[in-house]
Backbone as JSON, one array per atom type, in Angstrom:
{
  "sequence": "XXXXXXXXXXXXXXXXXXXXXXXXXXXXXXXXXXXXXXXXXXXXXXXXXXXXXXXXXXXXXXXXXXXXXXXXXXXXXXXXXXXXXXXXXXXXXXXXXXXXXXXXXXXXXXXXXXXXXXXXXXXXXXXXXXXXXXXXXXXXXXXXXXXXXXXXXXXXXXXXXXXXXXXXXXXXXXXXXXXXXXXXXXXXXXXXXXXXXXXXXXXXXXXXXXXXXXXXXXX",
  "N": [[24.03, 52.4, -1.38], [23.22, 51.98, 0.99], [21.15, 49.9, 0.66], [22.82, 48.38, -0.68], [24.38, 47.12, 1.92], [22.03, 46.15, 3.64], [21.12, 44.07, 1.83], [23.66, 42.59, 1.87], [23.99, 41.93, 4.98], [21.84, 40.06, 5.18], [22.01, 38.01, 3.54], [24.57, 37.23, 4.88], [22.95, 36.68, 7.27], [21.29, 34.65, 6.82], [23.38, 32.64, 5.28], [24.18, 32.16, 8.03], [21.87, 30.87, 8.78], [21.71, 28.67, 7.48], [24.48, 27.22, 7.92], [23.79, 27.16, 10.85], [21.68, 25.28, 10.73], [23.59, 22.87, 9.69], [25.45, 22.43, 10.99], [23.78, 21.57, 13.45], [22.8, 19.41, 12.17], [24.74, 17.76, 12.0], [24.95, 16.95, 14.26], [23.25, 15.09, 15.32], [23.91, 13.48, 13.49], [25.63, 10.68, 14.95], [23.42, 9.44, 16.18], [21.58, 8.76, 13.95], [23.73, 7.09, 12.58], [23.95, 5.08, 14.46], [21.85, 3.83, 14.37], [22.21, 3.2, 11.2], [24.33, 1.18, 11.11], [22.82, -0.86, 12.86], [21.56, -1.73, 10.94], [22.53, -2.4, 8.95], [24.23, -4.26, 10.46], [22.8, -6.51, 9.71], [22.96, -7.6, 7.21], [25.05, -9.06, 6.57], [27.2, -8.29, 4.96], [30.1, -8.59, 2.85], [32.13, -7.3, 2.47], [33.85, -4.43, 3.56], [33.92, -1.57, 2.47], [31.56, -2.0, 1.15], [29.73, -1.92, 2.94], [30.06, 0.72, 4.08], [29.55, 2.04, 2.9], [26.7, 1.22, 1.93], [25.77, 2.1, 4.94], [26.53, 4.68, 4.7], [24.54, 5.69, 2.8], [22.16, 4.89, 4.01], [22.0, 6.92, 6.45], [22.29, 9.72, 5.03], [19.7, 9.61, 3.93], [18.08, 9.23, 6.64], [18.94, 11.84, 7.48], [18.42, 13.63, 5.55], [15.78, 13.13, 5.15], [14.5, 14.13, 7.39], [15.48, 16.69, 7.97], [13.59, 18.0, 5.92], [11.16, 17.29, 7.91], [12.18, 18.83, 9.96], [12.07, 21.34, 9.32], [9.76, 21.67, 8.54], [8.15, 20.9, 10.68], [8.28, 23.34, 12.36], [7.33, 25.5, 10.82], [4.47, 24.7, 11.28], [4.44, 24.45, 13.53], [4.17, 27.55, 14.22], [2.45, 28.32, 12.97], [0.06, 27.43, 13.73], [0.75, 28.56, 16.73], [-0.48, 30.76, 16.23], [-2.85, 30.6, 15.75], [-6.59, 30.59, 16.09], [-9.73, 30.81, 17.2], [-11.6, 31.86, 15.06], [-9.86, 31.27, 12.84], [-9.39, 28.75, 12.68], [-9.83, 26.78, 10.5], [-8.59, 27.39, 8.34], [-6.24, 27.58, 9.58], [-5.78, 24.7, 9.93], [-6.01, 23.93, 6.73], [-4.13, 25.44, 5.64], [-1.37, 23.84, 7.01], [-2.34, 21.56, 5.97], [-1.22, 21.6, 3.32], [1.66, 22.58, 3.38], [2.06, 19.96, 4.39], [1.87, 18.54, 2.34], [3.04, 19.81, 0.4], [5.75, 19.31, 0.92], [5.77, 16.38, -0.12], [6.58, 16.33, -2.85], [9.55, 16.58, -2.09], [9.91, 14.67, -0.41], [9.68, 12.38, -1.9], [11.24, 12.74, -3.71], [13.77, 12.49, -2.5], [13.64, 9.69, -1.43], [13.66, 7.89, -4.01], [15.93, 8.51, -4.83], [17.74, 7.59, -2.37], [16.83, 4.89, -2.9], [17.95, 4.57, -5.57], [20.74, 4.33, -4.56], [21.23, 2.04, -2.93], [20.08, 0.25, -4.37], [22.71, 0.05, -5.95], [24.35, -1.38, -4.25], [23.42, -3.63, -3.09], [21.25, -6.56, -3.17], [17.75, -6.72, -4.01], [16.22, -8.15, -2.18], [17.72, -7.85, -0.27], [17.49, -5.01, 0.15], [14.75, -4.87, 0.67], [15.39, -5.78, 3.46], [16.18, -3.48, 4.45], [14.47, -1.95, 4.02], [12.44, -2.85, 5.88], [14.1, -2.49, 8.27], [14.28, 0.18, 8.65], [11.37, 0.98, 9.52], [10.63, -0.87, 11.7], [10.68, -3.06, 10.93], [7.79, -3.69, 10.75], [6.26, -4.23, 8.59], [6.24, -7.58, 8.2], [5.66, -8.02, 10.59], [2.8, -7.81, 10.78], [2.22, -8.8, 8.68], [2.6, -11.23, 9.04], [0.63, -11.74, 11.72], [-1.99, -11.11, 10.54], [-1.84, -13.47, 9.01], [-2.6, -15.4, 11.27], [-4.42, -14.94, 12.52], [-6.57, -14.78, 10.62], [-6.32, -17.89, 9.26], [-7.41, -18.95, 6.86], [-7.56, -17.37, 4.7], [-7.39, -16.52, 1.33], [-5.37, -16.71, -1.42], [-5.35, -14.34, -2.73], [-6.08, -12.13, -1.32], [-4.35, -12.36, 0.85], [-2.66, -11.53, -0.62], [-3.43, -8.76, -1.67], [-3.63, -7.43, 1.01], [-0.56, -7.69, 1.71], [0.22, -5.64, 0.06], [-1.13, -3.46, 0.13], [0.24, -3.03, 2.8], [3.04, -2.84, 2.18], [3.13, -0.05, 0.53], [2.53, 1.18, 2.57], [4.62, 1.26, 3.83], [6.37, 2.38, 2.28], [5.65, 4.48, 2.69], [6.21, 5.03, 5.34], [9.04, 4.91, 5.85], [10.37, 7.16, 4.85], [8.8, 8.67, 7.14], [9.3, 11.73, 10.19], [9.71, 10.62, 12.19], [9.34, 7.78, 14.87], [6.43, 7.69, 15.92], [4.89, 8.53, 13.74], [5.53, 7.31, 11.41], [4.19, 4.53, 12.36], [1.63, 5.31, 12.51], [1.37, 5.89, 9.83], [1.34, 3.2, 8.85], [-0.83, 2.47, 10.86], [-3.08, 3.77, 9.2], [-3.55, 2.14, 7.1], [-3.74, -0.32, 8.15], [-6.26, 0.24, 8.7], [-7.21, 0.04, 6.27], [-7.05, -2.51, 5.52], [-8.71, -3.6, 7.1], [-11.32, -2.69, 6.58], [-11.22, -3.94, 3.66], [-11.53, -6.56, 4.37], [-12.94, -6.75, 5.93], [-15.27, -6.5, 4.42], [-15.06, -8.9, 2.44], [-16.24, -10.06, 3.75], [-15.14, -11.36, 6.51], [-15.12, -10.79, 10.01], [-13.91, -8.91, 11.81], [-13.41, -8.05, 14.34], [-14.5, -10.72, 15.77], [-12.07, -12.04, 15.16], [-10.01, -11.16, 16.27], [-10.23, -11.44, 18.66], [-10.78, -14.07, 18.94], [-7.9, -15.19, 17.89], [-6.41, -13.6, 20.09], [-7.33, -15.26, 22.56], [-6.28, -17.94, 21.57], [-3.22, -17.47, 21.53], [-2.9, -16.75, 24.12], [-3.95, -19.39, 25.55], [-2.24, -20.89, 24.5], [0.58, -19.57, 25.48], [-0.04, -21.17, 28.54], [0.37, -22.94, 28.19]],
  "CA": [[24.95, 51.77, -0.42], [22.42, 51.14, 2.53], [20.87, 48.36, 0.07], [23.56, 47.13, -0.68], [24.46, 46.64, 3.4], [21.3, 45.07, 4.0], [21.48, 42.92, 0.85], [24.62, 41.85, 2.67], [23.37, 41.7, 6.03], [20.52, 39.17, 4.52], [23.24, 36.82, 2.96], [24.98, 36.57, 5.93], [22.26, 35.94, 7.76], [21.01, 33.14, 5.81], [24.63, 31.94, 5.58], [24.65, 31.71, 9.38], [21.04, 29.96, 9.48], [22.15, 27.44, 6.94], [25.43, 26.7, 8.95], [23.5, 26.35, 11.81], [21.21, 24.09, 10.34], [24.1, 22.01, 9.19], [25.79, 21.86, 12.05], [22.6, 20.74, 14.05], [22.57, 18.2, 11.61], [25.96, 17.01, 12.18], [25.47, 17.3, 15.69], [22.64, 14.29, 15.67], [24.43, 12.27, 12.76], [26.27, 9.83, 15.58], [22.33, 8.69, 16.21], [21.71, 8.03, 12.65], [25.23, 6.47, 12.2], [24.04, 3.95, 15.15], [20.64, 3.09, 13.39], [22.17, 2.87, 9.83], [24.83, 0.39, 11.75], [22.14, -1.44, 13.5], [20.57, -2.26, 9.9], [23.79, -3.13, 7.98], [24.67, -5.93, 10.68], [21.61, -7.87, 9.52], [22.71, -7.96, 6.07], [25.74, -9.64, 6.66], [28.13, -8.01, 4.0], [31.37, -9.02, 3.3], [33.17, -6.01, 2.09], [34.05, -3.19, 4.0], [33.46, -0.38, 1.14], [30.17, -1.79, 0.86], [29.42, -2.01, 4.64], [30.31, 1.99, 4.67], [28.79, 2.84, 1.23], [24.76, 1.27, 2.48], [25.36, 2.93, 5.94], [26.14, 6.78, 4.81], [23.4, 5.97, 2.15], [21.1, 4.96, 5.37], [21.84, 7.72, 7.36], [21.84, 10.65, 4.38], [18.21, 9.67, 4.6], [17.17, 10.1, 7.99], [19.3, 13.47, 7.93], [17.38, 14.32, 5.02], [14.14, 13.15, 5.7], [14.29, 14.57, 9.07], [15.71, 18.08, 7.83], [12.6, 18.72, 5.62], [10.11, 17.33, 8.49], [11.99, 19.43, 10.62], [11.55, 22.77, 9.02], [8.01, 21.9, 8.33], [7.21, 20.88, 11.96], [8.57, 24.82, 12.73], [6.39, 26.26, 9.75], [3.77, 24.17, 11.56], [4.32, 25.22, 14.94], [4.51, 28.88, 13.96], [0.91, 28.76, 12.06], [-0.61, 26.96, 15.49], [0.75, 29.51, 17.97], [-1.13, 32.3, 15.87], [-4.03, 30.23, 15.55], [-7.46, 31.27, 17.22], [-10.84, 29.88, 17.21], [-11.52, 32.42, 13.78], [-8.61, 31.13, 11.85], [-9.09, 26.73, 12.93], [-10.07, 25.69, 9.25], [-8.34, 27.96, 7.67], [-4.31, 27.26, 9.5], [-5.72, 23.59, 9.18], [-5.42, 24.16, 5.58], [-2.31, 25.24, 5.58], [-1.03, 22.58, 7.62], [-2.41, 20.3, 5.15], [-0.74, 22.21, 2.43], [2.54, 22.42, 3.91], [2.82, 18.79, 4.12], [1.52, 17.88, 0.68], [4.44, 20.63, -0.71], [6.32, 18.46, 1.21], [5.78, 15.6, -0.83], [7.29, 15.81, -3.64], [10.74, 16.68, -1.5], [10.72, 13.34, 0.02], [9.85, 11.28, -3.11], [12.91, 13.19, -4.68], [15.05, 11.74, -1.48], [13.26, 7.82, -0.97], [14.05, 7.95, -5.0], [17.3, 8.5, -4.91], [18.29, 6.63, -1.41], [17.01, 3.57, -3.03], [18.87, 4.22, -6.38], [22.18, 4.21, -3.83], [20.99, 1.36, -2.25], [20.39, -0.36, -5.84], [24.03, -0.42, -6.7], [25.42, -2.4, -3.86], [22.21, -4.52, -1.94], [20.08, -7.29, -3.98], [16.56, -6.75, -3.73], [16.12, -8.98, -1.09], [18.62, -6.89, 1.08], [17.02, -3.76, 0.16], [13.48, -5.35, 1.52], [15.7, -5.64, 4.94], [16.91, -2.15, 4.94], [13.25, -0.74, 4.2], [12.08, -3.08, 7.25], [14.82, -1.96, 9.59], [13.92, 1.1, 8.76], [9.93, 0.76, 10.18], [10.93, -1.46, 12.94], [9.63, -4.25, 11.0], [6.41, -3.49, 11.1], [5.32, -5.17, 7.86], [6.61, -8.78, 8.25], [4.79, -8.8, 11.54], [1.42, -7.26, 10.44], [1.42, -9.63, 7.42], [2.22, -12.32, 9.94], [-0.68, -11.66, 12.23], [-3.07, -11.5, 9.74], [-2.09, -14.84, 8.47], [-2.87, -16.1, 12.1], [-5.62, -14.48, 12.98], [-7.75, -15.44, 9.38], [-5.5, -18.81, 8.71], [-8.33, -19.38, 5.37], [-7.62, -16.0, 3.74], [-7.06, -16.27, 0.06], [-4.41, -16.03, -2.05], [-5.29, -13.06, -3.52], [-6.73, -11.65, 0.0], [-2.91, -12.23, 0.85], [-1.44, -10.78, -2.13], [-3.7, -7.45, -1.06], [-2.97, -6.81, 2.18], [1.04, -7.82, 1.17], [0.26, -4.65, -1.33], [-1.4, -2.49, 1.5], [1.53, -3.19, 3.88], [4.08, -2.53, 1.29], [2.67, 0.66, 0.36], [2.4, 1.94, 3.99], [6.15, 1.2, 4.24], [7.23, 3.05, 1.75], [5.62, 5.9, 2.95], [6.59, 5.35, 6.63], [10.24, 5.13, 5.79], [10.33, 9.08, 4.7], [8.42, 9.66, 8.15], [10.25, 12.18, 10.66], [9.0, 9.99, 13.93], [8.52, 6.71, 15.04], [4.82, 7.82, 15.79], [4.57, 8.62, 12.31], [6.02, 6.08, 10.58], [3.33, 3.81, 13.19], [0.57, 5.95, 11.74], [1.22, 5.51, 8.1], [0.57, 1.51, 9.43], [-2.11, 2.39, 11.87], [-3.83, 3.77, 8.23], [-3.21, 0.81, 6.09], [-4.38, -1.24, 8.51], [-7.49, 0.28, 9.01], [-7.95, -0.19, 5.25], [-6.97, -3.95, 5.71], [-9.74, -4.2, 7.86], [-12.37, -2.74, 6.03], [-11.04, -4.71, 2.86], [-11.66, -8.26, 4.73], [-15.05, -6.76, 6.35], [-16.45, -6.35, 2.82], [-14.75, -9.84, 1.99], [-17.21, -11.22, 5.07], [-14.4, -11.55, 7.5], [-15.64, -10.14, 11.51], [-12.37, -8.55, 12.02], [-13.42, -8.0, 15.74], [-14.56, -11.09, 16.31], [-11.06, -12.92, 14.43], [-8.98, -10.74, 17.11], [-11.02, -12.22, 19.97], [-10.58, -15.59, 18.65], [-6.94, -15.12, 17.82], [-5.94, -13.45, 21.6], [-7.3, -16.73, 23.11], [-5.45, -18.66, 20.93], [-2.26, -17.09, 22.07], [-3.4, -17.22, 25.92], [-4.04, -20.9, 25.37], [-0.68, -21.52, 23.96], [0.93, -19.2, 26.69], [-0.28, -21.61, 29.29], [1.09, -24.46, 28.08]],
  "C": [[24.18, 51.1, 0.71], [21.92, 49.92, 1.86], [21.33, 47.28, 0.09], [24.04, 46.36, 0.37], [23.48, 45.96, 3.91], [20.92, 44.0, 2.97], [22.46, 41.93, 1.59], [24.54, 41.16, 3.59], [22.37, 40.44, 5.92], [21.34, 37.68, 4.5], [23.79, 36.05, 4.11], [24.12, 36.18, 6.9], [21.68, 34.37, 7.43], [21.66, 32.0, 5.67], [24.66, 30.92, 7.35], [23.58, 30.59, 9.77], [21.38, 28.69, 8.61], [23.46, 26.53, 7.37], [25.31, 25.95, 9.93], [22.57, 25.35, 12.05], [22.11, 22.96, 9.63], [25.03, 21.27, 10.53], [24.7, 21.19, 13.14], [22.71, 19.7, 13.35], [23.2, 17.06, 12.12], [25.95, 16.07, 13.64], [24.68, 15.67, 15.96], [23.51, 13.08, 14.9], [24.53, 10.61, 13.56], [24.5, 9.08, 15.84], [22.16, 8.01, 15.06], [22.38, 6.86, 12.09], [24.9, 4.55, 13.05], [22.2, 3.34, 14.79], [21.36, 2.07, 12.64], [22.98, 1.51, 10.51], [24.36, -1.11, 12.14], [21.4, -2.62, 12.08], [21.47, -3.04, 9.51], [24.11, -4.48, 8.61], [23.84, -7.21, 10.02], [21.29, -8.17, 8.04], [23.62, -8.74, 5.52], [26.7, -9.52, 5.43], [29.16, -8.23, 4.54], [32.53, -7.85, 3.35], [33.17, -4.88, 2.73], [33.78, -2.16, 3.42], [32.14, -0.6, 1.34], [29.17, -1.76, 1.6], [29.22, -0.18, 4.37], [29.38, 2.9, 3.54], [26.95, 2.74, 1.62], [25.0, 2.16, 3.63], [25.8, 4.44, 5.48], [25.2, 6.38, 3.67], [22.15, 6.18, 3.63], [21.07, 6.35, 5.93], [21.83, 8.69, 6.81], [19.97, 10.15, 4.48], [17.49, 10.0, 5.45], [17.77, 11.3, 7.67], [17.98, 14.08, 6.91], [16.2, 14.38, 4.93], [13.86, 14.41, 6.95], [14.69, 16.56, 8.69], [14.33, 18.7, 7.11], [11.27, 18.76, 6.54], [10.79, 18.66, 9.72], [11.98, 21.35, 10.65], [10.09, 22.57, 8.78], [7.4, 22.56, 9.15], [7.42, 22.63, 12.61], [7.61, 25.66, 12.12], [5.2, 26.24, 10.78], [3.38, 25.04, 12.98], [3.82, 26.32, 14.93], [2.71, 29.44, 13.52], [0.12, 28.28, 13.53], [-0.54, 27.87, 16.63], [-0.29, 30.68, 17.45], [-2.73, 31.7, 15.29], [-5.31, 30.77, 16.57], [-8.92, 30.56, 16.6], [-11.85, 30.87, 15.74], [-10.84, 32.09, 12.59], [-8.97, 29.58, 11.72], [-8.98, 26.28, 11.35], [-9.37, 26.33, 8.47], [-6.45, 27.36, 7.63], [-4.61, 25.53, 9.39], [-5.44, 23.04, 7.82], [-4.03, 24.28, 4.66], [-1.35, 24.74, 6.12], [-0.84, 21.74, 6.48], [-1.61, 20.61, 4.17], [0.55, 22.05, 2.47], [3.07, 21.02, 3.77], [2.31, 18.07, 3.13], [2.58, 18.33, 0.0], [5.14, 19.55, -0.32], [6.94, 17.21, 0.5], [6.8, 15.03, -1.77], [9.09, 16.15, -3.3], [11.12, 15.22, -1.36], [10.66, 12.43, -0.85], [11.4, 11.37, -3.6], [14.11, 11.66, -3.86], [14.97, 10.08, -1.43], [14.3, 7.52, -2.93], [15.89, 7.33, -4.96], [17.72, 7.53, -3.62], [18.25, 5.16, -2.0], [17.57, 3.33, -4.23], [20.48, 4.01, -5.91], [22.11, 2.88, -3.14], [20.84, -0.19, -3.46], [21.97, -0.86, -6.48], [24.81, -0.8, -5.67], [24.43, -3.51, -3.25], [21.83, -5.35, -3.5], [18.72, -6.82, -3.46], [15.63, -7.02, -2.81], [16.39, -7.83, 0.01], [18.11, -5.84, 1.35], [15.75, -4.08, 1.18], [14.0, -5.48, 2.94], [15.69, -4.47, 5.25], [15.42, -1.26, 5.13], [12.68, -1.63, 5.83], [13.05, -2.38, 8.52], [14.59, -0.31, 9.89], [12.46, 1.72, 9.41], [9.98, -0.32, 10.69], [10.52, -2.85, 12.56], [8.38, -4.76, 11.48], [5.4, -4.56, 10.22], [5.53, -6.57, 7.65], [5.43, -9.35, 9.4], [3.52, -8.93, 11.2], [1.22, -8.09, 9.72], [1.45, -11.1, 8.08], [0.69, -12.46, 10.63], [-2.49, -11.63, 11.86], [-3.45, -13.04, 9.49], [-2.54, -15.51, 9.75], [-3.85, -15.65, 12.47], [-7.11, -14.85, 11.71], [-6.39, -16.59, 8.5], [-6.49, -18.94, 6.87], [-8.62, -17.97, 4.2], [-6.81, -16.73, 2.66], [-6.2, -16.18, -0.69], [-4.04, -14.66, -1.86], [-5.49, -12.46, -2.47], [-4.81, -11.51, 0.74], [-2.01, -11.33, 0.18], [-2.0, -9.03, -1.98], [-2.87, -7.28, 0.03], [-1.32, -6.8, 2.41], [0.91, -6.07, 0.88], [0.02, -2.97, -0.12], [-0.15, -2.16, 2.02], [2.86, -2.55, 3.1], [4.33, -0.9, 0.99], [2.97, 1.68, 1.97], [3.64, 1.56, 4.23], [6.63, 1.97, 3.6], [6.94, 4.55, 1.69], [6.25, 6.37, 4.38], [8.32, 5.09, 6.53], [10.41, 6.47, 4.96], [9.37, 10.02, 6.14], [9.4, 10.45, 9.12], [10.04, 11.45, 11.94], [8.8, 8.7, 13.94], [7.02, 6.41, 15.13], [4.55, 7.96, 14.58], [4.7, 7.96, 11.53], [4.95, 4.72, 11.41], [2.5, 4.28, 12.76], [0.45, 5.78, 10.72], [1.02, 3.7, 8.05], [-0.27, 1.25, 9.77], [-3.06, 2.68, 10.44], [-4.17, 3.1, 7.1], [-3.54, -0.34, 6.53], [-5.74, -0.89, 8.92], [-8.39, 0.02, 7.49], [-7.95, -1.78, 4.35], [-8.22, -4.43, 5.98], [-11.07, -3.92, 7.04], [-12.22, -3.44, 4.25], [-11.2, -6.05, 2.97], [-12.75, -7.57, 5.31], [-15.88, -6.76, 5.18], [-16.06, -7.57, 2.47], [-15.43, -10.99, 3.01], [-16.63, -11.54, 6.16], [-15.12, -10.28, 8.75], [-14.21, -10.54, 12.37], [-12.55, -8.54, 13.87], [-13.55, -9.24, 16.47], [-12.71, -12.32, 16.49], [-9.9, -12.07, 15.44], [-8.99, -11.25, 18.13], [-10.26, -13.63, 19.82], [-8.72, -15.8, 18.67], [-5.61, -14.61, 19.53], [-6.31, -14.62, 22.64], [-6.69, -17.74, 22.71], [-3.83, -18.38, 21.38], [-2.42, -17.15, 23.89], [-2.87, -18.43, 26.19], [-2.72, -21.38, 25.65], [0.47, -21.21, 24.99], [1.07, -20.29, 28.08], [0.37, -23.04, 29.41], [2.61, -24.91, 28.12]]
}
């Protein structure tokens, strides 16, 4: 009998933390709601259904993205407070670990969001929804390149496109704007050393390129 009372006891506990992780959820939705919103205007649908159908796809995403980063970042926390200058490489480890399990959670979710996103958007549209989603990060980035090395390559193009692309579709499953800026900040550092081995003097082509904008400024 006592088993079976804390068997019970367990359940309902569990019950109550999954409640109150749903209701937390709920509780942010209205943010989400005014993202997913924010995206949909700029795709200019006609149909109402299909207006309401991309935005709760949009915003099941962040919830769910955001629900597995935010039990992580707790895991995370939790291994850090009990950390000590004996343990560093060790809860680093399991840090890293933690958000590799991770992984294959949010593939599951990007997966699926963009098979919901598949049956009412064109292809095109979808390419808006993943930009609105990373602030349009990679339109600019692949802009700025092109102005900063106007005599890059096709194919030198058709990389760093590939780069950029890549680092979007990881920074739309991030739980953070900093993070989703990081999975960019690392894609462009492998931009750079992909045009330094291609002979490009990335430092000096920034130089050159911020006077060029000055210039133009002035005028």
């Amino acid at each position: 009998m006592k088993q079976n009372r804390i068997l019970f006891a367990a359940i309902l506990s569990v019950g109550f933390w999954l409640g109150a992780e749903a209701r937390a959820s709920d509780a942010v939705n209205p943010v989400y709601r005014e993202r997913a919103e924010k995206i949909v205007v700029t795709l200019a649908l006609a149909e109402s259904a299909q207006k309401t159908r991309v935005s709760d796809a949009i915003v099941e995403h962040y919830r769910g993205t955001n629900l597995i980063h935010d039990a992580n970042n707790e895991r995370i926390k939790a291994l850090k407070a009990q950390e000590s200058a004996d343990n560093k490489a060790a809860t680093a480890a399991q840090i890293a670990a933690l958000r590799e399990d991770a992984r294959p959670q949010l593939a599951k979710l990007h997966a699926e969001f963009l098979s919901r996103l598949a049956a009412d958007l064109s292809p095109a549209q979808i390419e808006q929804v993943k930009d609105g989603l990373t602030y349009g990060v990679l339109p600019l980035t692949f802009g700025v390149y092109q102005q900063m090395l106007p005599n890059l390559t096709a194919e030198q193009k058709a990389q760093i496109l590939a780069f950029l692309t890549e680092a979007r579709e990881l920074a739309m499953d991030a739980g953070s704007s900093d993070e989703k800026h990081a999975w960019f900040g690392k894609y462009k550092g492998k931009i750079n050393n992909y045009l330094a081995k291609a002979g490009y003097n990335m430092k000096q082509a920034e130089k050159e390129l911020a006077e060029r904008n000055k210039a133009a400024a002035k005028k």
